[in-house]
Amino acid sequence: MALITWTAAQYGTNVGFADDEHKILFGKLNNLYDLATGGAARPAIGAQLDDLIAYVVDHFAHEEKEMIAKGYAGYDVHKAEHEALIGICAGLQTKFHAGEAEINEEVGQLVKGWLDNHIPKFDMAYADALNS
Ligand code: FEO
């Protein structure tokens, strides 16, 4: 079963590129979750983890570029949120590839919980500015 399902009601930002990228990001997270909880080989899990994290970094950079372009007042706080998650992901990525951490249910729920908070609280807040 998918870890996270995009719906407009729960995750829609009214910003086209953000919704498109969030849907792709959710798909990559679900793939990772399915591999990790389905007993896939470690190299396959690691490759999907790397792919997901690279996509998250690109997505955050895209949002930040658009926020800067519009002079969005909430940029600094939003960017700090992004950097906090990237820090967590980078640590997990390093530990996973060193054989010191696993991707499991707990990790999946942690990332889902972060998205459940971040998209409604931070991403939806930039809609008016980015659509102006
Ligand atoms: Fe869509 Fe601010 O992350």
mmCIF file with all atom_site columns, C-alpha atoms and ligand atoms in Angstrom:
data_model
loop_
_atom_site.group_PDB
_atom_site.id
_atom_site.type_symbol
_atom_site.label_atom_id
_atom_site.label_alt_id
_atom_site.label_comp_id
_atom_site.label_asym_id
_atom_site.label_entity_id
_atom_site.label_seq_id
_atom_site.pdbx_PDB_ins_code
_atom_site.Cartn_x
_atom_site.Cartn_y
_atom_site.Cartn_z
_atom_site.occupancy
_atom_site.B_iso_or_equiv
_atom_site.pdbx_formal_charge
_atom_site.auth_seq_id
_atom_site.auth_comp_id
_atom_site.auth_asym_id
_atom_site.auth_atom_id
_atom_site.pdbx_PDB_model_num
ATOM   1   C  CA  . MET A 1 1   ? 0.000  0.000  0.000   1.00 0.00 ? 1   MET A CA  1
ATOM   2   C  CA  . ALA A 1 2   ? 1.234  3.473  -0.846  1.00 0.00 ? 2   ALA A CA  1
ATOM   3   C  CA  . LEU A 1 3   ? 2.757  5.417  2.023   1.00 0.00 ? 3   LEU A CA  1
ATOM   4   C  CA  . ILE A 1 4   ? 1.387  8.738  0.805   1.00 0.00 ? 4   ILE A CA  1
ATOM   5   C  CA  . THR A 1 5   ? -1.275 9.684  -1.757  1.00 0.00 ? 5   THR A CA  1
ATOM   6   C  CA  . TRP A 1 6   ? -1.476 13.149 -3.312  1.00 0.00 ? 6   TRP A CA  1
ATOM   7   C  CA  . THR A 1 7   ? -4.913 14.747 -3.199  1.00 0.00 ? 7   THR A CA  1
ATOM   8   C  CA  . ALA A 1 8   ? -5.735 18.368 -3.984  1.00 0.00 ? 8   ALA A CA  1
ATOM   9   C  CA  . ALA A 1 9   ? -7.665 18.656 -0.721  1.00 0.00 ? 9   ALA A CA  1
ATOM   10  C  CA  . GLN A 1 10  ? -4.705 17.680 1.443   1.00 0.00 ? 10  GLN A CA  1
ATOM   11  C  CA  . TYR A 1 11  ? -1.704 18.793 -0.592  1.00 0.00 ? 11  TYR A CA  1
ATOM   12  C  CA  . GLY A 1 12  ? -2.858 21.127 -3.373  1.00 0.00 ? 12  GLY A CA  1
ATOM   13  C  CA  . THR A 1 13  ? -0.937 24.428 -3.333  1.00 0.00 ? 13  THR A CA  1
ATOM   14  C  CA  . ASN A 1 14  ? -2.614 26.098 -6.334  1.00 0.00 ? 14  ASN A CA  1
ATOM   15  C  CA  . VAL A 1 15  ? 0.873  26.483 -7.824  1.00 0.00 ? 15  VAL A CA  1
ATOM   16  C  CA  . GLY A 1 16  ? 1.235  24.279 -10.884 1.00 0.00 ? 16  GLY A CA  1
ATOM   17  C  CA  . PHE A 1 17  ? 4.930  23.429 -10.799 1.00 0.00 ? 17  PHE A CA  1
ATOM   18  C  CA  . ALA A 1 18  ? 4.824  22.721 -7.063  1.00 0.00 ? 18  ALA A CA  1
ATOM   19  C  CA  . ASP A 1 19  ? 1.874  20.336 -7.334  1.00 0.00 ? 19  ASP A CA  1
ATOM   20  C  CA  . ASP A 1 20  ? 3.497  18.575 -10.292 1.00 0.00 ? 20  ASP A CA  1
ATOM   21  C  CA  . GLU A 1 21  ? 6.779  18.158 -8.433  1.00 0.00 ? 21  GLU A CA  1
ATOM   22  C  CA  . HIS A 1 22  ? 5.082  17.071 -5.213  1.00 0.00 ? 22  HIS A CA  1
ATOM   23  C  CA  . LYS A 1 23  ? 3.283  14.304 -7.121  1.00 0.00 ? 23  LYS A CA  1
ATOM   24  C  CA  . ILE A 1 24  ? 6.594  13.079 -8.567  1.00 0.00 ? 24  ILE A CA  1
ATOM   25  C  CA  . LEU A 1 25  ? 8.242  13.336 -5.148  1.00 0.00 ? 25  LEU A CA  1
ATOM   26  C  CA  . PHE A 1 26  ? 5.423  11.298 -3.566  1.00 0.00 ? 26  PHE A CA  1
ATOM   27  C  CA  . GLY A 1 27  ? 5.859  8.647  -6.277  1.00 0.00 ? 27  GLY A CA  1
ATOM   28  C  CA  . LYS A 1 28  ? 9.576  8.380  -5.566  1.00 0.00 ? 28  LYS A CA  1
ATOM   29  C  CA  . LEU A 1 29  ? 8.941  8.187  -1.813  1.00 0.00 ? 29  LEU A CA  1
ATOM   30  C  CA  . ASN A 1 30  ? 6.332  5.468  -2.327  1.00 0.00 ? 30  ASN A CA  1
ATOM   31  C  CA  . ASN A 1 31  ? 8.754  3.493  -4.501  1.00 0.00 ? 31  ASN A CA  1
ATOM   32  C  CA  . LEU A 1 32  ? 11.423 3.718  -1.810  1.00 0.00 ? 32  LEU A CA  1
ATOM   33  C  CA  . TYR A 1 33  ? 8.940  2.695  0.886   1.00 0.00 ? 33  TYR A CA  1
ATOM   34  C  CA  . ASP A 1 34  ? 7.741  -0.282 -1.159  1.00 0.00 ? 34  ASP A CA  1
ATOM   35  C  CA  . LEU A 1 35  ? 11.306 -1.447 -1.818  1.00 0.00 ? 35  LEU A CA  1
ATOM   36  C  CA  . ALA A 1 36  ? 12.370 -1.025 1.799   1.00 0.00 ? 36  ALA A CA  1
ATOM   37  C  CA  . THR A 1 37  ? 9.335  -2.645 3.388   1.00 0.00 ? 37  THR A CA  1
ATOM   38  C  CA  . GLY A 1 38  ? 9.090  -5.318 0.693   1.00 0.00 ? 38  GLY A CA  1
ATOM   39  C  CA  . GLY A 1 39  ? 12.505 -6.818 1.342   1.00 0.00 ? 39  GLY A CA  1
ATOM   40  C  CA  . ALA A 1 40  ? 14.308 -5.506 -1.758  1.00 0.00 ? 40  ALA A CA  1
ATOM   41  C  CA  . ALA A 1 41  ? 18.088 -5.825 -2.032  1.00 0.00 ? 41  ALA A CA  1
ATOM   42  C  CA  . ARG A 1 42  ? 20.087 -3.076 -0.357  1.00 0.00 ? 42  ARG A CA  1
ATOM   43  C  CA  . PRO A 1 43  ? 21.619 -1.675 -3.583  1.00 0.00 ? 43  PRO A CA  1
ATOM   44  C  CA  . ALA A 1 44  ? 18.144 -1.167 -5.052  1.00 0.00 ? 44  ALA A CA  1
ATOM   45  C  CA  . ILE A 1 45  ? 16.992 0.600  -1.897  1.00 0.00 ? 45  ILE A CA  1
ATOM   46  C  CA  . GLY A 1 46  ? 20.133 2.752  -1.899  1.00 0.00 ? 46  GLY A CA  1
ATOM   47  C  CA  . ALA A 1 47  ? 19.668 3.754  -5.540  1.00 0.00 ? 47  ALA A CA  1
ATOM   48  C  CA  . GLN A 1 48  ? 16.070 4.774  -4.904  1.00 0.00 ? 48  GLN A CA  1
ATOM   49  C  CA  . LEU A 1 49  ? 17.088 6.667  -1.770  1.00 0.00 ? 49  LEU A CA  1
ATOM   50  C  CA  . ASP A 1 50  ? 19.701 8.617  -3.743  1.00 0.00 ? 50  ASP A CA  1
ATOM   51  C  CA  . ASP A 1 51  ? 17.198 9.352  -6.503  1.00 0.00 ? 51  ASP A CA  1
ATOM   52  C  CA  . LEU A 1 52  ? 14.587 10.599 -4.028  1.00 0.00 ? 52  LEU A CA  1
ATOM   53  C  CA  . ILE A 1 53  ? 17.002 12.832 -2.141  1.00 0.00 ? 53  ILE A CA  1
ATOM   54  C  CA  . ALA A 1 54  ? 18.377 14.334 -5.364  1.00 0.00 ? 54  ALA A CA  1
ATOM   55  C  CA  . TYR A 1 55  ? 14.823 15.111 -6.444  1.00 0.00 ? 55  TYR A CA  1
ATOM   56  C  CA  . VAL A 1 56  ? 13.969 16.693 -3.095  1.00 0.00 ? 56  VAL A CA  1
ATOM   57  C  CA  . VAL A 1 57  ? 17.058 18.924 -3.325  1.00 0.00 ? 57  VAL A CA  1
ATOM   58  C  CA  . ASP A 1 58  ? 16.077 20.005 -6.855  1.00 0.00 ? 58  ASP A CA  1
ATOM   59  C  CA  . HIS A 1 59  ? 12.475 20.637 -5.824  1.00 0.00 ? 59  HIS A CA  1
ATOM   60  C  CA  . PHE A 1 60  ? 13.498 22.790 -2.867  1.00 0.00 ? 60  PHE A CA  1
ATOM   61  C  CA  . ALA A 1 61  ? 15.894 24.767 -5.081  1.00 0.00 ? 61  ALA A CA  1
ATOM   62  C  CA  . HIS A 1 62  ? 13.091 25.350 -7.588  1.00 0.00 ? 62  HIS A CA  1
ATOM   63  C  CA  . GLU A 1 63  ? 10.715 26.648 -4.924  1.00 0.00 ? 63  GLU A CA  1
ATOM   64  C  CA  . GLU A 1 64  ? 13.433 28.863 -3.449  1.00 0.00 ? 64  GLU A CA  1
ATOM   65  C  CA  . LYS A 1 65  ? 14.238 30.342 -6.862  1.00 0.00 ? 65  LYS A CA  1
ATOM   66  C  CA  . GLU A 1 66  ? 10.567 31.160 -7.443  1.00 0.00 ? 66  GLU A CA  1
ATOM   67  C  CA  . MET A 1 67  ? 10.188 32.669 -3.968  1.00 0.00 ? 67  MET A CA  1
ATOM   68  C  CA  . ILE A 1 68  ? 13.232 34.889 -4.516  1.00 0.00 ? 68  ILE A CA  1
ATOM   69  C  CA  . ALA A 1 69  ? 11.947 35.957 -7.930  1.00 0.00 ? 69  ALA A CA  1
ATOM   70  C  CA  . LYS A 1 70  ? 8.707  37.150 -6.323  1.00 0.00 ? 70  LYS A CA  1
ATOM   71  C  CA  . GLY A 1 71  ? 10.350 38.734 -3.286  1.00 0.00 ? 71  GLY A CA  1
ATOM   72  C  CA  . TYR A 1 72  ? 8.346  36.428 -1.024  1.00 0.00 ? 72  TYR A CA  1
ATOM   73  C  CA  . ALA A 1 73  ? 8.491  37.584 2.612   1.00 0.00 ? 73  ALA A CA  1
ATOM   74  C  CA  . GLY A 1 74  ? 8.423  34.055 4.021   1.00 0.00 ? 74  GLY A CA  1
ATOM   75  C  CA  . TYR A 1 75  ? 11.506 32.957 2.112   1.00 0.00 ? 75  TYR A CA  1
ATOM   76  C  CA  . ASP A 1 76  ? 14.005 32.771 4.991   1.00 0.00 ? 76  ASP A CA  1
ATOM   77  C  CA  . VAL A 1 77  ? 11.793 30.671 7.267   1.00 0.00 ? 77  VAL A CA  1
ATOM   78  C  CA  . HIS A 1 78  ? 10.804 28.417 4.380   1.00 0.00 ? 78  HIS A CA  1
ATOM   79  C  CA  . LYS A 1 79  ? 14.391 27.903 3.282   1.00 0.00 ? 79  LYS A CA  1
ATOM   80  C  CA  . ALA A 1 80  ? 15.395 27.038 6.857   1.00 0.00 ? 80  ALA A CA  1
ATOM   81  C  CA  . GLU A 1 81  ? 12.732 24.312 6.852   1.00 0.00 ? 81  GLU A CA  1
ATOM   82  C  CA  . HIS A 1 82  ? 14.141 22.934 3.616   1.00 0.00 ? 82  HIS A CA  1
ATOM   83  C  CA  . GLU A 1 83  ? 17.675 22.958 4.953   1.00 0.00 ? 83  GLU A CA  1
ATOM   84  C  CA  . ALA A 1 84  ? 16.614 21.106 8.084   1.00 0.00 ? 84  ALA A CA  1
ATOM   85  C  CA  . LEU A 1 85  ? 15.130 18.251 6.048   1.00 0.00 ? 85  LEU A CA  1
ATOM   86  C  CA  . ILE A 1 86  ? 18.095 18.146 3.685   1.00 0.00 ? 86  ILE A CA  1
ATOM   87  C  CA  . GLY A 1 87  ? 20.336 17.820 6.727   1.00 0.00 ? 87  GLY A CA  1
ATOM   88  C  CA  . ILE A 1 88  ? 18.300 14.895 8.041   1.00 0.00 ? 88  ILE A CA  1
ATOM   89  C  CA  . CYS A 1 89  ? 18.273 13.237 4.595   1.00 0.00 ? 89  CYS A CA  1
ATOM   90  C  CA  . ALA A 1 90  ? 22.008 13.712 4.063   1.00 0.00 ? 90  ALA A CA  1
ATOM   91  C  CA  . GLY A 1 91  ? 22.748 12.137 7.434   1.00 0.00 ? 91  GLY A CA  1
ATOM   92  C  CA  . LEU A 1 92  ? 20.487 9.202  6.711   1.00 0.00 ? 92  LEU A CA  1
ATOM   93  C  CA  . GLN A 1 93  ? 21.965 8.769  3.234   1.00 0.00 ? 93  GLN A CA  1
ATOM   94  C  CA  . THR A 1 94  ? 25.521 8.676  4.595   1.00 0.00 ? 94  THR A CA  1
ATOM   95  C  CA  . LYS A 1 95  ? 24.596 6.209  7.323   1.00 0.00 ? 95  LYS A CA  1
ATOM   96  C  CA  . PHE A 1 96  ? 22.638 3.970  4.954   1.00 0.00 ? 96  PHE A CA  1
ATOM   97  C  CA  . HIS A 1 97  ? 25.539 3.689  2.517   1.00 0.00 ? 97  HIS A CA  1
ATOM   98  C  CA  . ALA A 1 98  ? 27.905 3.005  5.421   1.00 0.00 ? 98  ALA A CA  1
ATOM   99  C  CA  . GLY A 1 99  ? 25.642 0.162  6.550   1.00 0.00 ? 99  GLY A CA  1
ATOM   100 C  CA  . GLU A 1 100 ? 24.793 1.994  9.768   1.00 0.00 ? 100 GLU A CA  1
ATOM   101 C  CA  . ALA A 1 101 ? 21.108 2.735  9.131   1.00 0.00 ? 101 ALA A CA  1
ATOM   102 C  CA  . GLU A 1 102 ? 18.138 1.146  7.372   1.00 0.00 ? 102 GLU A CA  1
ATOM   103 C  CA  . ILE A 1 103 ? 15.176 2.546  5.517   1.00 0.00 ? 103 ILE A CA  1
ATOM   104 C  CA  . ASN A 1 104 ? 12.133 1.215  7.328   1.00 0.00 ? 104 ASN A CA  1
ATOM   105 C  CA  . GLU A 1 105 ? 8.583  2.004  8.375   1.00 0.00 ? 105 GLU A CA  1
ATOM   106 C  CA  . GLU A 1 106 ? 9.793  4.555  10.900  1.00 0.00 ? 106 GLU A CA  1
ATOM   107 C  CA  . VAL A 1 107 ? 11.808 6.454  8.291   1.00 0.00 ? 107 VAL A CA  1
ATOM   108 C  CA  . GLY A 1 108 ? 8.864  6.410  5.887   1.00 0.00 ? 108 GLY A CA  1
ATOM   109 C  CA  . GLN A 1 109 ? 6.517  7.801  8.528   1.00 0.00 ? 109 GLN A CA  1
ATOM   110 C  CA  . LEU A 1 110 ? 9.054  10.467 9.484   1.00 0.00 ? 110 LEU A CA  1
ATOM   111 C  CA  . VAL A 1 111 ? 9.273  11.774 5.913   1.00 0.00 ? 111 VAL A CA  1
ATOM   112 C  CA  . LYS A 1 112 ? 5.514  11.528 5.422   1.00 0.00 ? 112 LYS A CA  1
ATOM   113 C  CA  . GLY A 1 113 ? 4.976  13.448 8.671   1.00 0.00 ? 113 GLY A CA  1
ATOM   114 C  CA  . TRP A 1 114 ? 7.358  16.156 7.509   1.00 0.00 ? 114 TRP A CA  1
ATOM   115 C  CA  . LEU A 1 115 ? 5.484  16.521 4.205   1.00 0.00 ? 115 LEU A CA  1
ATOM   116 C  CA  . ASP A 1 116 ? 2.101  16.459 5.985   1.00 0.00 ? 116 ASP A CA  1
ATOM   117 C  CA  . ASN A 1 117 ? 3.246  19.486 7.969   1.00 0.00 ? 117 ASN A CA  1
ATOM   118 C  CA  . HIS A 1 118 ? 5.389  21.316 5.429   1.00 0.00 ? 118 HIS A CA  1
ATOM   119 C  CA  . ILE A 1 119 ? 3.151  21.405 2.366   1.00 0.00 ? 119 ILE A CA  1
ATOM   120 C  CA  . PRO A 1 120 ? 0.012  22.790 4.087   1.00 0.00 ? 120 PRO A CA  1
ATOM   121 C  CA  . LYS A 1 121 ? 1.900  25.103 6.437   1.00 0.00 ? 121 LYS A CA  1
ATOM   122 C  CA  . PHE A 1 122 ? 4.713  26.406 4.246   1.00 0.00 ? 122 PHE A CA  1
ATOM   123 C  CA  . ASP A 1 123 ? 4.087  25.587 0.585   1.00 0.00 ? 123 ASP A CA  1
ATOM   124 C  CA  . MET A 1 124 ? 0.420  26.586 0.527   1.00 0.00 ? 124 MET A CA  1
ATOM   125 C  CA  . ALA A 1 125 ? 1.418  29.903 2.113   1.00 0.00 ? 125 ALA A CA  1
ATOM   126 C  CA  . TYR A 1 126 ? 3.412  31.015 -0.941  1.00 0.00 ? 126 TYR A CA  1
ATOM   127 C  CA  . ALA A 1 127 ? 0.559  30.538 -3.429  1.00 0.00 ? 127 ALA A CA  1
ATOM   128 C  CA  . ASP A 1 128 ? -0.599 34.144 -3.583  1.00 0.00 ? 128 ASP A CA  1
ATOM   129 C  CA  . ALA A 1 129 ? 2.958  35.468 -3.918  1.00 0.00 ? 129 ALA A CA  1
ATOM   130 C  CA  . LEU A 1 130 ? 4.031  32.976 -6.565  1.00 0.00 ? 130 LEU A CA  1
ATOM   131 C  CA  . ASN A 1 131 ? 0.840  33.408 -8.571  1.00 0.00 ? 131 ASN A CA  1
ATOM   132 C  CA  . SER A 1 132 ? 1.049  37.205 -8.504  1.00 0.00 ? 132 SER A CA  1
HETATM 133 FE FE1 . FEO B 2 .   ? 7.453  21.686 -1.677  1.00 0.00 ? 1   FEO B FE1 1
HETATM 134 FE FE2 . FEO B 2 .   ? 8.764  23.754 0.435   1.00 0.00 ? 1   FEO B FE2 1
HETATM 135 O  O1  . FEO B 2 .   ? 8.634  22.080 -0.342  1.00 0.00 ? 1   FEO B O1  1
#
